[in-house]
Amino acid sequence: MHQNPERSLTGILGAFGKRVNETQNVSGSPDMSAFIKREQIEDETHYSLRPEGQKAIENVPALMEKLNKPWNELLDSD
């Protein structure tokens, strides 16, 4: 992971967005915003999973479990 967790997340989301855009039958170029909402609140970047993103992974128990954990646990190396 990069020294700056937000920069690492940006890279991961960029790669995810590229895969979304290159998926057959996806119209336009929604990139990661098709699944993840990013907004600035009081000078901080906040990410939230859109309902479409939730639906896409609801049948993957390991991912669902991770979604409910706090960021500090998600960023922990173990």
Coordinates of C-alpha atoms in Angstrom, one line a residue:
M1 CA 0.0 0.0 0.0
H2 CA 1.2 3.5 -0.7
Q3 CA 2.2 5.7 2.2
N4 CA -0.9 7.8 1.6
P5 CA -4.0 5.6 2.0
E6 CA -6.3 8.0 0.0
R7 CA -3.8 8.0 -2.9
S8 CA -3.8 4.2 -2.8
L9 CA -7.6 4.1 -2.8
T10 CA -7.7 6.5 -5.7
G11 CA -5.4 4.2 -7.7
I12 CA -7.6 1.2 -6.9
L13 CA -10.8 3.0 -7.8
G14 CA -9.2 4.3 -11.0
A15 CA -8.4 0.7 -12.0
F16 CA -11.9 -0.4 -11.1
G17 CA -13.3 2.5 -13.2
K18 CA -11.3 1.4 -16.2
R19 CA -12.6 -2.1 -15.9
V20 CA -16.2 -0.8 -15.7
N21 CA -15.7 1.4 -18.8
E22 CA -14.2 -1.5 -20.7
T23 CA -17.0 -3.9 -19.9
Q24 CA -19.1 -4.9 -22.9
N25 CA -22.6 -3.5 -22.9
V26 CA -21.8 -0.6 -20.5
S27 CA -22.8 2.6 -22.3
G28 CA -21.0 5.8 -21.8
S29 CA -18.1 6.1 -19.4
P30 CA -19.5 5.9 -15.9
D31 CA -16.1 4.7 -14.4
M32 CA -16.2 4.0 -10.6
S33 CA -19.0 6.5 -10.1
A34 CA -21.4 3.8 -11.4
F35 CA -20.9 2.1 -8.0
I36 CA -19.2 4.5 -5.7
K37 CA -20.1 8.1 -4.8
R38 CA -17.3 10.5 -3.8
E39 CA -18.1 13.8 -2.2
Q40 CA -16.2 16.5 -0.2
I41 CA -17.6 17.2 3.3
E42 CA -15.8 19.8 5.3
D43 CA -12.6 19.5 3.3
E44 CA -12.6 15.7 3.6
T45 CA -13.2 13.2 0.9
H46 CA -16.0 10.7 1.7
Y47 CA -16.8 7.6 -0.3
S48 CA -20.0 5.7 -0.2
L49 CA -21.2 2.6 -2.0
R50 CA -24.2 3.3 -4.2
P51 CA -27.1 0.8 -4.2
E52 CA -25.9 -0.6 -7.5
G53 CA -22.6 -1.4 -6.0
Q54 CA -24.2 -3.0 -3.0
K55 CA -26.3 -5.2 -5.3
A56 CA -23.3 -6.2 -7.4
I57 CA -21.5 -7.7 -4.4
E58 CA -24.3 -8.9 -2.2
N59 CA -23.6 -12.5 -3.1
V60 CA -19.9 -12.3 -2.1
P61 CA -19.9 -12.9 1.7
A62 CA -16.3 -11.9 2.2
L63 CA -16.9 -8.5 0.6
M64 CA -20.1 -8.0 2.5
E65 CA -18.3 -8.6 5.7
K66 CA -15.6 -6.1 4.8
L67 CA -18.1 -3.4 4.0
N68 CA -19.3 -3.4 7.5
K69 CA -15.9 -2.8 9.1
P70 CA -14.4 0.6 10.0
W71 CA -11.7 2.0 7.7
N72 CA -8.9 1.5 10.3
E73 CA -9.6 -2.2 10.2
L74 CA -9.8 -2.3 6.5
L75 CA -6.4 -0.6 6.2
D76 CA -4.8 -2.9 8.7
S77 CA -2.2 -5.1 7.1
D78 CA -3.3 -8.5 8.5

